[in-house]
Coordinates of C-alpha atoms in Angstrom, one line a residue:
X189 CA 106.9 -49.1 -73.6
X190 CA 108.2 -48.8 -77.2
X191 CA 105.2 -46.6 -79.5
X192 CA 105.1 -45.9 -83.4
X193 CA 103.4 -42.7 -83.1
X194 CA 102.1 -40.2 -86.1
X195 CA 104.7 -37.5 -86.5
X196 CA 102.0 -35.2 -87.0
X197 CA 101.3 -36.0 -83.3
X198 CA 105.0 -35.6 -82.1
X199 CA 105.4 -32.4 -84.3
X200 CA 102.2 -30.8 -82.9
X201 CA 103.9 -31.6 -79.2
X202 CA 107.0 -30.1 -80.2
X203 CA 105.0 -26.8 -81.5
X204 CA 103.0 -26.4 -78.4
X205 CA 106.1 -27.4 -76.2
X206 CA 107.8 -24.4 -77.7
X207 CA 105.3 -22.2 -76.7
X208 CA 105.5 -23.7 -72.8
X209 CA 102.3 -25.7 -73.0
X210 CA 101.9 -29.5 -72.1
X211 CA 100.2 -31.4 -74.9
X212 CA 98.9 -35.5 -74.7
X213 CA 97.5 -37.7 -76.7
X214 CA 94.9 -39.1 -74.7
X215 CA 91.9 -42.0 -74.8
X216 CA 90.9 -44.0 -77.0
X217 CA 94.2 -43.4 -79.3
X218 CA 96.5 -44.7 -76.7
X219 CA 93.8 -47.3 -75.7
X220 CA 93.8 -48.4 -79.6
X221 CA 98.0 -48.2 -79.8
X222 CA 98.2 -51.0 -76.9
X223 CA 95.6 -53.0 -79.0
X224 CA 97.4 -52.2 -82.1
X225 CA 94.2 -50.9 -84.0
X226 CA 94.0 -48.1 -86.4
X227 CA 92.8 -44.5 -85.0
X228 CA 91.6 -42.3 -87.5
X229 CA 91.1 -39.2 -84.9
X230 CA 93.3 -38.1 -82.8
X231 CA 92.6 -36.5 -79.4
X232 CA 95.0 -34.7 -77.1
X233 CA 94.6 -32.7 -74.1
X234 CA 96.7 -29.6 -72.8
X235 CA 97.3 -26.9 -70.1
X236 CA 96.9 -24.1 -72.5
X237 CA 93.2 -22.6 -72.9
X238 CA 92.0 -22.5 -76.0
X239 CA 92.5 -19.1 -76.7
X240 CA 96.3 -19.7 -76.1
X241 CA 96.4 -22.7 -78.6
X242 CA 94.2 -21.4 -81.1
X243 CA 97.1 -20.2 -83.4
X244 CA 99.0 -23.0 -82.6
X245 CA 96.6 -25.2 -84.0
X246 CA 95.7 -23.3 -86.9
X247 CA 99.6 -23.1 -87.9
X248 CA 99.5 -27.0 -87.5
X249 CA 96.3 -27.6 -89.5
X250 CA 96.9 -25.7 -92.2
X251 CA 94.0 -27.7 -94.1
X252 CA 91.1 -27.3 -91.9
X253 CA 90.4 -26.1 -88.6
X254 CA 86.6 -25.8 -86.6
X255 CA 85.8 -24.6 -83.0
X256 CA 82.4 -25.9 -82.7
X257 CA 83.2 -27.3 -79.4
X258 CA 85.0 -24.2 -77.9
X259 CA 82.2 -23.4 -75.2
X260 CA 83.8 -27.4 -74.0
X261 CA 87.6 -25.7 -73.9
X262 CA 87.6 -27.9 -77.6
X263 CA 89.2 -27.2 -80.8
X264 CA 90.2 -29.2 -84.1
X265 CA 92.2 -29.2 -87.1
X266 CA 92.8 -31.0 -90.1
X267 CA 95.9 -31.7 -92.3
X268 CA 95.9 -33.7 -95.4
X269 CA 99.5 -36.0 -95.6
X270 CA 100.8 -36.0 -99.4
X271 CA 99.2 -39.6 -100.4
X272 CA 95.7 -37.9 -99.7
X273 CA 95.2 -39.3 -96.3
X274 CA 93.5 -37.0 -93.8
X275 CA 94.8 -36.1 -90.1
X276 CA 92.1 -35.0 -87.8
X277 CA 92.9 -34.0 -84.5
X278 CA 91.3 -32.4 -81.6
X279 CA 92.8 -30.8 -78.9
X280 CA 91.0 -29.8 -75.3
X281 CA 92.0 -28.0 -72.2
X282 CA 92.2 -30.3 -68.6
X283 CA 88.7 -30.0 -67.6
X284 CA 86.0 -31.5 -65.6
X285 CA 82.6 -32.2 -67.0
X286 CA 79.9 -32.4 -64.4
X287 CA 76.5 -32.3 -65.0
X288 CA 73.8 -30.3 -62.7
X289 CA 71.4 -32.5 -60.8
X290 CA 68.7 -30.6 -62.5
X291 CA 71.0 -30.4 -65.7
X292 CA 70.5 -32.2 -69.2
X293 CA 73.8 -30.7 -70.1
X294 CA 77.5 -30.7 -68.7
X295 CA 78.9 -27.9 -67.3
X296 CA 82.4 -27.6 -67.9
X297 CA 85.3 -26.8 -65.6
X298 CA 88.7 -26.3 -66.2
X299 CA 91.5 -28.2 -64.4
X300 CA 95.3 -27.5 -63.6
X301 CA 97.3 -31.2 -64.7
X302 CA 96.9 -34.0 -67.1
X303 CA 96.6 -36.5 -64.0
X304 CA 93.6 -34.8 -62.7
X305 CA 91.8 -34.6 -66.1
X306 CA 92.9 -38.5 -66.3
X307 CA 90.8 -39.0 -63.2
X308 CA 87.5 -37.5 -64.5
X309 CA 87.5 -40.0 -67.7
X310 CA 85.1 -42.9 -68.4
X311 CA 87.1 -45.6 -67.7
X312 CA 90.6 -46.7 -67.0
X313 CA 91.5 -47.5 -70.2
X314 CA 90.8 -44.6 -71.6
X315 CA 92.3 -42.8 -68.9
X316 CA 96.0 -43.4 -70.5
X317 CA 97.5 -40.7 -72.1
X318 CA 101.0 -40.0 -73.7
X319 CA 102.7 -36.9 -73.6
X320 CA 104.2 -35.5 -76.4
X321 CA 107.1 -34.9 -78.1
X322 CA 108.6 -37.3 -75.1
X323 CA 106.6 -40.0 -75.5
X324 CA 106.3 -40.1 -72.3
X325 CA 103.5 -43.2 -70.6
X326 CA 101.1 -42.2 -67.9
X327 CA 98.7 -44.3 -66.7
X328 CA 98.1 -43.4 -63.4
X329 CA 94.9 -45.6 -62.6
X330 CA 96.3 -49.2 -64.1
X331 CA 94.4 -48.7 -67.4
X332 CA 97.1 -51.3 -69.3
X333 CA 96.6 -53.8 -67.1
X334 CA 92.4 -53.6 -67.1
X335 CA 93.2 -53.6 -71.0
X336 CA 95.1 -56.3 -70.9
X337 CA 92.3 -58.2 -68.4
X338 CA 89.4 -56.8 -71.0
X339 CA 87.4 -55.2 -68.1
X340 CA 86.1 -52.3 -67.8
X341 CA 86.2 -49.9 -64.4
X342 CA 86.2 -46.2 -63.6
X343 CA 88.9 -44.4 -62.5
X344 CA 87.4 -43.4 -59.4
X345 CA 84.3 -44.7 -57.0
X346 CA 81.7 -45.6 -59.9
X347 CA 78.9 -43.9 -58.2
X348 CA 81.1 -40.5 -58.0
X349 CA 81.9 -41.0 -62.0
X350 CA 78.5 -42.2 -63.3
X351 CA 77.1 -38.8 -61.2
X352 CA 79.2 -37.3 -63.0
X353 CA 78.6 -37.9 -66.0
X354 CA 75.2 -40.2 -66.1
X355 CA 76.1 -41.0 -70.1
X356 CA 78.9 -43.0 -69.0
X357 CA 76.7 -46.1 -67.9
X358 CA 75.5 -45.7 -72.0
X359 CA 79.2 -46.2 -73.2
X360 CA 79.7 -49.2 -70.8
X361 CA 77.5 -51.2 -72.4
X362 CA 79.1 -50.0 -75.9
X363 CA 82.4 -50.9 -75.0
X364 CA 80.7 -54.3 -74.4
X365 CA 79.8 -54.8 -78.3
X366 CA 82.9 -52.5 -79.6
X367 CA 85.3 -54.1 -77.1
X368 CA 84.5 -57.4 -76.1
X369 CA 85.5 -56.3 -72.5
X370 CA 82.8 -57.3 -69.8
X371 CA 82.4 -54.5 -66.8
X372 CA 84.3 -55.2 -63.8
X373 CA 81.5 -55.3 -60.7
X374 CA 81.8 -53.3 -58.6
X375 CA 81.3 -50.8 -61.6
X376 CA 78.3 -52.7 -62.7
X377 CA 76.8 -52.6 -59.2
X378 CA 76.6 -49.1 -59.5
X379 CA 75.2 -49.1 -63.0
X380 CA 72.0 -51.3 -61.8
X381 CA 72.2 -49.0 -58.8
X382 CA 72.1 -45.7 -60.8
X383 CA 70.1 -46.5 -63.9
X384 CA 67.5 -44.0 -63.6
X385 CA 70.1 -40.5 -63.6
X386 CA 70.0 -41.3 -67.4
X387 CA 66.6 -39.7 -67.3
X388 CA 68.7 -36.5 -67.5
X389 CA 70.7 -37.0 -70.4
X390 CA 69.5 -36.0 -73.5
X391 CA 67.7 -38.5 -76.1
X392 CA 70.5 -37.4 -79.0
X393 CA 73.4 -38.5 -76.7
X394 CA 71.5 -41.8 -75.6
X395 CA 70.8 -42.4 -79.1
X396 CA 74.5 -41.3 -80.3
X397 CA 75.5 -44.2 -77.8
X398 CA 73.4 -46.6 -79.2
X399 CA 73.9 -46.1 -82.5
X400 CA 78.2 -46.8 -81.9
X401 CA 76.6 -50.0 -80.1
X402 CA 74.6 -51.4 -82.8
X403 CA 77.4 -50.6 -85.3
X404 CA 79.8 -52.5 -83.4
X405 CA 80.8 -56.0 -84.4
X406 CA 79.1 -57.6 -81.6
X407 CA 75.9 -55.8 -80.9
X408 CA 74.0 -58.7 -79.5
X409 CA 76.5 -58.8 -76.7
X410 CA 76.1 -55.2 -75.8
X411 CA 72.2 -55.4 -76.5
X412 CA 72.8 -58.3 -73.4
X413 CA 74.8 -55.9 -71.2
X414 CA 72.6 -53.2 -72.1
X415 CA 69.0 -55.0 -71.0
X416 CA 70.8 -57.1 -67.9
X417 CA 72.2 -53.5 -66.5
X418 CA 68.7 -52.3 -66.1
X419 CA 69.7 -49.5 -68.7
X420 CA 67.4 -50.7 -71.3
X421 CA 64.0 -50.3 -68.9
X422 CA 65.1 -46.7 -68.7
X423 CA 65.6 -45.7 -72.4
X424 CA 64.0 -48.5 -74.3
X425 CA 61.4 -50.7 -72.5
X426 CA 60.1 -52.2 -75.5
X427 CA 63.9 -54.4 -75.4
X428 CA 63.5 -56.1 -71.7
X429 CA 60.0 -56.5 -72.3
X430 CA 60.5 -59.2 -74.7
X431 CA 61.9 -61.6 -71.6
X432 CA 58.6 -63.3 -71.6
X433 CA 57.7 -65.6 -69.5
X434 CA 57.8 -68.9 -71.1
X435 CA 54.4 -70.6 -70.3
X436 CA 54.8 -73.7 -68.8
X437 CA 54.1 -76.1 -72.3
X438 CA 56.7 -73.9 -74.1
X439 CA 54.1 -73.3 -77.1
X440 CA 56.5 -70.7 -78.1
X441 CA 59.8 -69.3 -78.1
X442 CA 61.9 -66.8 -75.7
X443 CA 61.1 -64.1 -77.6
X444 CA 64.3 -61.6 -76.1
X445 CA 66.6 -64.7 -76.4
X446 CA 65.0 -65.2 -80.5
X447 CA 65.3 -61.5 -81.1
X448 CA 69.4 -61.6 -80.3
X449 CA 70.1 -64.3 -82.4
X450 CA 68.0 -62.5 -85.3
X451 CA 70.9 -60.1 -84.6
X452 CA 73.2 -62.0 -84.8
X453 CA 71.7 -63.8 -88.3
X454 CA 70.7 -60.3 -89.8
X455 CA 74.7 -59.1 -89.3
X456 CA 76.1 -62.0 -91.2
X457 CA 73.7 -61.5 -94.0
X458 CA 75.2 -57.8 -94.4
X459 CA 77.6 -57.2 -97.2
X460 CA 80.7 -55.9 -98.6
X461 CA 80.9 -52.4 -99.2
X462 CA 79.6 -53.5 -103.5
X463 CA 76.8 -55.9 -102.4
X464 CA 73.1 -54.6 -101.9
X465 CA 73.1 -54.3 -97.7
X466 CA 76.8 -52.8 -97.3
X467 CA 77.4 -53.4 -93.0
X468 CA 77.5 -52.4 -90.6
X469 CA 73.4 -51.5 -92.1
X470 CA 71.7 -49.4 -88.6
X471 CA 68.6 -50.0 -90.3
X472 CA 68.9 -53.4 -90.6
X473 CA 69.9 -54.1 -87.1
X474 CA 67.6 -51.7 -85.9
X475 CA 64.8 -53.8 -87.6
X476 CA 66.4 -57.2 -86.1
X477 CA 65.9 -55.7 -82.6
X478 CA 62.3 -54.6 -82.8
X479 CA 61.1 -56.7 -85.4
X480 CA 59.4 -58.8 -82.4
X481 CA 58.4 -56.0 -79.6
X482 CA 55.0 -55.8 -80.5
X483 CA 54.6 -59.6 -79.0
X484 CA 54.4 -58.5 -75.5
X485 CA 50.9 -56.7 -76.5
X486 CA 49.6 -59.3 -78.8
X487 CA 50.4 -62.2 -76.8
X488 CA 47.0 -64.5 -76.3
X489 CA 46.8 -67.6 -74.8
X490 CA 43.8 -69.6 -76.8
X491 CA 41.8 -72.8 -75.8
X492 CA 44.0 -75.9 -75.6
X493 CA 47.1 -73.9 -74.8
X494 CA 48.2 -72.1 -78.1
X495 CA 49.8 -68.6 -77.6
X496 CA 48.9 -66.3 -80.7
X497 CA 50.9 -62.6 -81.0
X498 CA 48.1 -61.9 -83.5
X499 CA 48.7 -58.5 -85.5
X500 CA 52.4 -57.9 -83.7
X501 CA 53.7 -56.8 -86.9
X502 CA 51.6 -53.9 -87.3
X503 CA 51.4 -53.3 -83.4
X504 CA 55.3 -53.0 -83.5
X505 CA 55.5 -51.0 -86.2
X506 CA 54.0 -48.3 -84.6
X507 CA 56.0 -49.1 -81.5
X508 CA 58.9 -49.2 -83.2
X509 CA 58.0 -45.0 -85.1
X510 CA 57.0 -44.5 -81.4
X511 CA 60.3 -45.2 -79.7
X512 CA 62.5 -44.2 -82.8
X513 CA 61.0 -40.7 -82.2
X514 CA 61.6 -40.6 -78.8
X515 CA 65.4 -41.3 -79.3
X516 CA 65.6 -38.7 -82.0
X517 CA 66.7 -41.0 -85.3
X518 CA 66.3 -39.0 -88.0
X519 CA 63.0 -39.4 -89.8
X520 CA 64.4 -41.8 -93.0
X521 CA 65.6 -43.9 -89.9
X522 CA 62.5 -44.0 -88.1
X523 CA 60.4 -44.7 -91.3
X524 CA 62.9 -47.4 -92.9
X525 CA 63.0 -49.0 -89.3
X526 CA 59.5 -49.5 -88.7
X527 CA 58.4 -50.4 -92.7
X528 CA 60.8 -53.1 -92.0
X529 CA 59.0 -54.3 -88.9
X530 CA 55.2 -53.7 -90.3
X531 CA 56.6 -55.8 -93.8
X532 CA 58.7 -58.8 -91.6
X533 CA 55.8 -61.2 -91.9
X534 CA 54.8 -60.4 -95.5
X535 CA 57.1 -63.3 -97.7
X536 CA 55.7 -66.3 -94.7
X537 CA 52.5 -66.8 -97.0
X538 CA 54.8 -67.9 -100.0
X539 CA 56.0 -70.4 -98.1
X540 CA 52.8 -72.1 -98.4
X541 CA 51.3 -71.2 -101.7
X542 CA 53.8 -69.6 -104.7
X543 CA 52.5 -66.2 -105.6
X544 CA 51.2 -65.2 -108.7
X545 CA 53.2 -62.5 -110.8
X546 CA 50.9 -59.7 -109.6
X547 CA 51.7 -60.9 -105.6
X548 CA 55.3 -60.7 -106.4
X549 CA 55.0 -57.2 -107.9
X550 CA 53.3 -56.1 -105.2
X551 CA 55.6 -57.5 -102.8
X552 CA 58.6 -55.3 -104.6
X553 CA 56.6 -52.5 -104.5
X554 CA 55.5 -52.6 -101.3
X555 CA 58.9 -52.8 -100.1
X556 CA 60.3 -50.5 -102.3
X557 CA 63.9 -49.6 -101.8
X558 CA 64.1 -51.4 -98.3
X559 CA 63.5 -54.9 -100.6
X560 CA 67.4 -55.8 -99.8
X561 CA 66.9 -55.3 -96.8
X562 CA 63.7 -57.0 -96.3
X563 CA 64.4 -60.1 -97.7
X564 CA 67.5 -60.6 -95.1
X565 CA 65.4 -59.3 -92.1
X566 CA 63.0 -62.3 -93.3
X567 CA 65.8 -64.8 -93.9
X568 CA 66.9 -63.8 -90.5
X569 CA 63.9 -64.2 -88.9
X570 CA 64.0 -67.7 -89.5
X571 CA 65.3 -69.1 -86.4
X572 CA 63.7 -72.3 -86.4
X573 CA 66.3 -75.7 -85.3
X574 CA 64.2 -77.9 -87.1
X575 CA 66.2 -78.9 -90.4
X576 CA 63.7 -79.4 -92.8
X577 CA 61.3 -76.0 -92.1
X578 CA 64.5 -74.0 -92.3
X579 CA 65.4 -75.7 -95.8
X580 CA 61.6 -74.8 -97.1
X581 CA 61.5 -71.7 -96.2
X582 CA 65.2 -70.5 -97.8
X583 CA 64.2 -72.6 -101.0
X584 CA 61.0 -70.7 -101.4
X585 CA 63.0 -67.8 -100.4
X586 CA 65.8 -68.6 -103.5
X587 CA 62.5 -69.0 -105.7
X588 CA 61.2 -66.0 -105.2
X589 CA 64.2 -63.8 -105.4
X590 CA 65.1 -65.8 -108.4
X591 CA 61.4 -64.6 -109.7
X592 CA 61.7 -61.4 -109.0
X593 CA 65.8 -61.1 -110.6
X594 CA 63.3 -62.7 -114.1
X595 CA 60.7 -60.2 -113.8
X596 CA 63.2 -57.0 -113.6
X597 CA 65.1 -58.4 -116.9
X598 CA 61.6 -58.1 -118.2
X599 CA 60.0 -55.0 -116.5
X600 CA 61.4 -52.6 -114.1
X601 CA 60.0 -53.2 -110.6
X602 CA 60.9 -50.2 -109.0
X603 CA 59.3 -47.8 -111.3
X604 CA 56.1 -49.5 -111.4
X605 CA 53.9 -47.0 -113.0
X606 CA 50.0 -47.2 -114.2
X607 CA 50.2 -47.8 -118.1
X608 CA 48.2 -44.5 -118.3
X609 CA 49.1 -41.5 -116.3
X610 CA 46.8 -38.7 -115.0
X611 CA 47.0 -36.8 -117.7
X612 CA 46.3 -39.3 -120.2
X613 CA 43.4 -40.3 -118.0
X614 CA 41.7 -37.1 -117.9
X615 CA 42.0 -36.7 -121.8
X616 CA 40.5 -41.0 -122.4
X617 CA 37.9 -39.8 -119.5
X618 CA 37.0 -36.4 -120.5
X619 CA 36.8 -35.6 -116.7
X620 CA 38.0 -33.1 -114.9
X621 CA 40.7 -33.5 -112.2
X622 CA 39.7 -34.8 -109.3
X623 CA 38.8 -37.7 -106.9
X624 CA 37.9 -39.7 -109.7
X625 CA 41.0 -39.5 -111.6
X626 CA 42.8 -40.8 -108.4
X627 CA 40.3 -43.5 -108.2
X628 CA 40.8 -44.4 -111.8
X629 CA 44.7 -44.1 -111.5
X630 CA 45.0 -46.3 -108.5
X631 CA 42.7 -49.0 -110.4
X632 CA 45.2 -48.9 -113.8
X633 CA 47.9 -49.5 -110.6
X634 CA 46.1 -52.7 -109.7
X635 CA 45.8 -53.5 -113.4
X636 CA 49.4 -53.0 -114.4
X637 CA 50.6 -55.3 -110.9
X638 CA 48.4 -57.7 -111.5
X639 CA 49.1 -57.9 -115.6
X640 CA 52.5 -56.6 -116.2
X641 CA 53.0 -54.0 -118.7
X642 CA 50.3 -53.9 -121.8
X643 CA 49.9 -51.8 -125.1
X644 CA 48.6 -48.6 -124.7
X645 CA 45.4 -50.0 -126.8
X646 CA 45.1 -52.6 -124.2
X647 CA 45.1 -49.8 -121.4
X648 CA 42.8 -47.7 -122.7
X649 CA 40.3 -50.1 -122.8
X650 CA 40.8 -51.5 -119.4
X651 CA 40.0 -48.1 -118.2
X652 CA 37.1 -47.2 -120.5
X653 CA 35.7 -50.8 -119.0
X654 CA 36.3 -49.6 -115.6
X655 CA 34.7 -46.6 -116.2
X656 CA 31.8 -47.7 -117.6
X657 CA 31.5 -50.2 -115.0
X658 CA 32.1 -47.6 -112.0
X659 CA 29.2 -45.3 -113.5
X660 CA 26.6 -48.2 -114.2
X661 CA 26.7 -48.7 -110.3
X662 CA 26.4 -45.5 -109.6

């Protein structure tokens, strides 16, 4: 095989070569040079310890170098080219990561040749390496071929490999959505089989893998893999629990099978890198997949046959923080993620009556900064085949938005702010501060989202009604 490789990968080679070491560029580099995709990172593997390469590296990566990973036998460096453009690499001895059965964490082994370390990778596609300066191909366990066939399959037995390294069953299902490979299945099998070792693996490793699946560019179809592997009943059981079962009039929809094509919808209403909802948006698709998992709780089946999920909007929301937590997303994630979900049924009421001015205010506000985001997620939502529905409910969608672009020429919506602040209040009141300054702040809130913005005059009365109002009841 002919390869155009970066010299700043044969040059490396030729420096550790010099000092008697083996070097390769190994995983998903080689797996991306047979596709012919970019690699940004590059990842090699050697026979020197990482004490013995350390100054090698460091003369190579004159820019940068970090170690964070040296209790793995890891090491990295950084070199910037003349037009600006960065070269990252990372460089690891042969080893052998096995995990414990009591473990959450892998202990690390060294081994002795670039075959053996080959044999203890994921999957035989990334299991190809290249050796360097020579160029030389080895791909001992028929990785180009499984590439060229898009499957996925383990070097060795699957059981052996997913004891291994229980984590491994995560990135199958990623390489699903990244990929577009399907998993060959015997390895499958063993996934179904095996499920429950994951239990082991940390939540920020689970959640690292789903995270690379989600941003992928087919997410529903490693979503699929994910929930038909058993995986998903392990790590996120709100997912499979949307495979209703359809009641036998059909008075509503498969609620898994809506949710994936809500994926689906949501990602094609992302935008470019300038627009408003630049993709691949986590939040977004994190709020396409759980926008619906609080059905399975609300479902009731009424007189005559109707099935109501009454309330599933709020009941997910707090689902959705639940589970988010338990995965470890950072906090902005988890809040973003499940305002989405407790906000996806707000705009449906538009639909059939227009709001006033104040109802659209308060609909920007409410959503705040996730409004972008929102209003896809809602579009999204929309799922519907027949014609006529769909074309109501994007029209009054277009209305609104078109309401809301007039009202920000006018006002600004995001800083919606009470005509009179707290300070001004106290000194129109004479009162000290207190509960009743909140109270009388949050009613000039109401006033100024259901009015607009007035003179101060105007203001200042408002309140001193209020006021007077408030004490005459009192």
């Amino acid at each position: 095989m002919n390869f155009e490789v970066w010299p700043e990968a044969i040059e490396l080679g030729e420096m550790f070569a010099d000092a008697g070491y083996e070097l390769a560029l190994v995983g998903g580099p080689v797996r991306d040079l047979l596709l012919q995709r970019p690699s940004h990172d590059l990842d090699f593997c050697t026979s020197a310890r990482p004490e013995e390469f350390e100054p090698i590296l460091k003369r190579w990566g004159h820019d940068g170098f970090w170690d964070m990973g040296r209790k793995f036998g890891t090491l990295g460096a950084l070199r910037r080219r003349p037009d600006g453009t960065e070269v990252k690499v990372e460089v690891t001895t042969y080893r052998s990561d096995v995990y414990d059965p009591e473990s959450r964490k892998p202990e690390v082994s060294y081994g002795d040749s670039l075959e053996g370390d080959l044999s203890r990778r994921d999957f035989t596609v990334n299991a190809m390496a290249l050796r360097v300066p020579q160029l030389e191909f080895v791909d001992p366990f028929g990785g180009a071929n499984d590439l060229q066939r898009k499957v996925l399959r383990t070097p060795v037995d699957p059981r052996q490999s997913f004891d291994d390294d229980p984590l491994r069953m995560m990135r199958a299902v990623r390489f699903v959505a990244q990929l577009g490979f399907s998993i060959e299945p015997e390895t499958a099998e063993a996934i179904c089989d095996m499920g429950s070792r994951l239990e082991i693996v940390s939540a920020e490793r689970v959640r690292d893998e789903l995270t690379k699946l989600l941003l992928s560019d087919r997410p529903r179809a490693g979503i699929e893999a994910f929930v038909d592997s058993g995986l998903a009943d392990i790590v996120f059981p709100e997912i499979p629990a949307l495979q209703l079962e359809i009641d036998e009039h059909h008075r509503h929809k498969d609620v898994f099978e809506h949710t994936m094509i809500v994926i689906d919808r949501a990602v094609a209403l992302e935008t470019g890198p300038d627009g408003p909802v630049p993709g691949p948006d986590l939040v977004l698709r994190l709020a396409a997949l759980m926008h619906d998992i609080g059905k399975p709780k609300t479902r009731r089946f009424e007189p005559g046959g109707k099935v109501t999920f009454r309330h599933h909007d709020a009941v997910g929301a707090k689902l959705t923080r639940r589970r988010l937590k338990a995965l470890r997303f950072d906090h902005h994630v988890v809040d973003d993620v499940s305002g989405l979900v407790d906000l996806h049924l707000r705009f449906h009421g538009y639909v059939d009556e227009p709001w006033t001015d104040s109802a659209v205010r308060r609909y920007v506000k409410d959503a705040g900064p996730l409004y972008e985001r929102l209003n896809r997620l809602t579009r999204a939502d929309v799922t519907t085949r027949n014609r006529r529905k769909a074309l109501v409910f994007s029209t009054a969608m277009d209305e609104m938005e078109q309401r809301v672009r007039e009202l920000k020429e006018q006002e600004d919506l995001k800083a919606i702010r009470p005509d009179l602040d707290g300070n001004e209040i106290i000194a129109e009141l004479g009162i000290e501060p207190g509960p009743e300054v909140g109270a009388a702040y949050r009613h000039m809130l109401d006033y100024r989202l259901d009015h607009g913005p007035v003179e101060h005059d105007v203001a200042v009365a408002e309140l001193h009604r209020w006021y007077d109002e408030r004490n005459a009841d009192q």
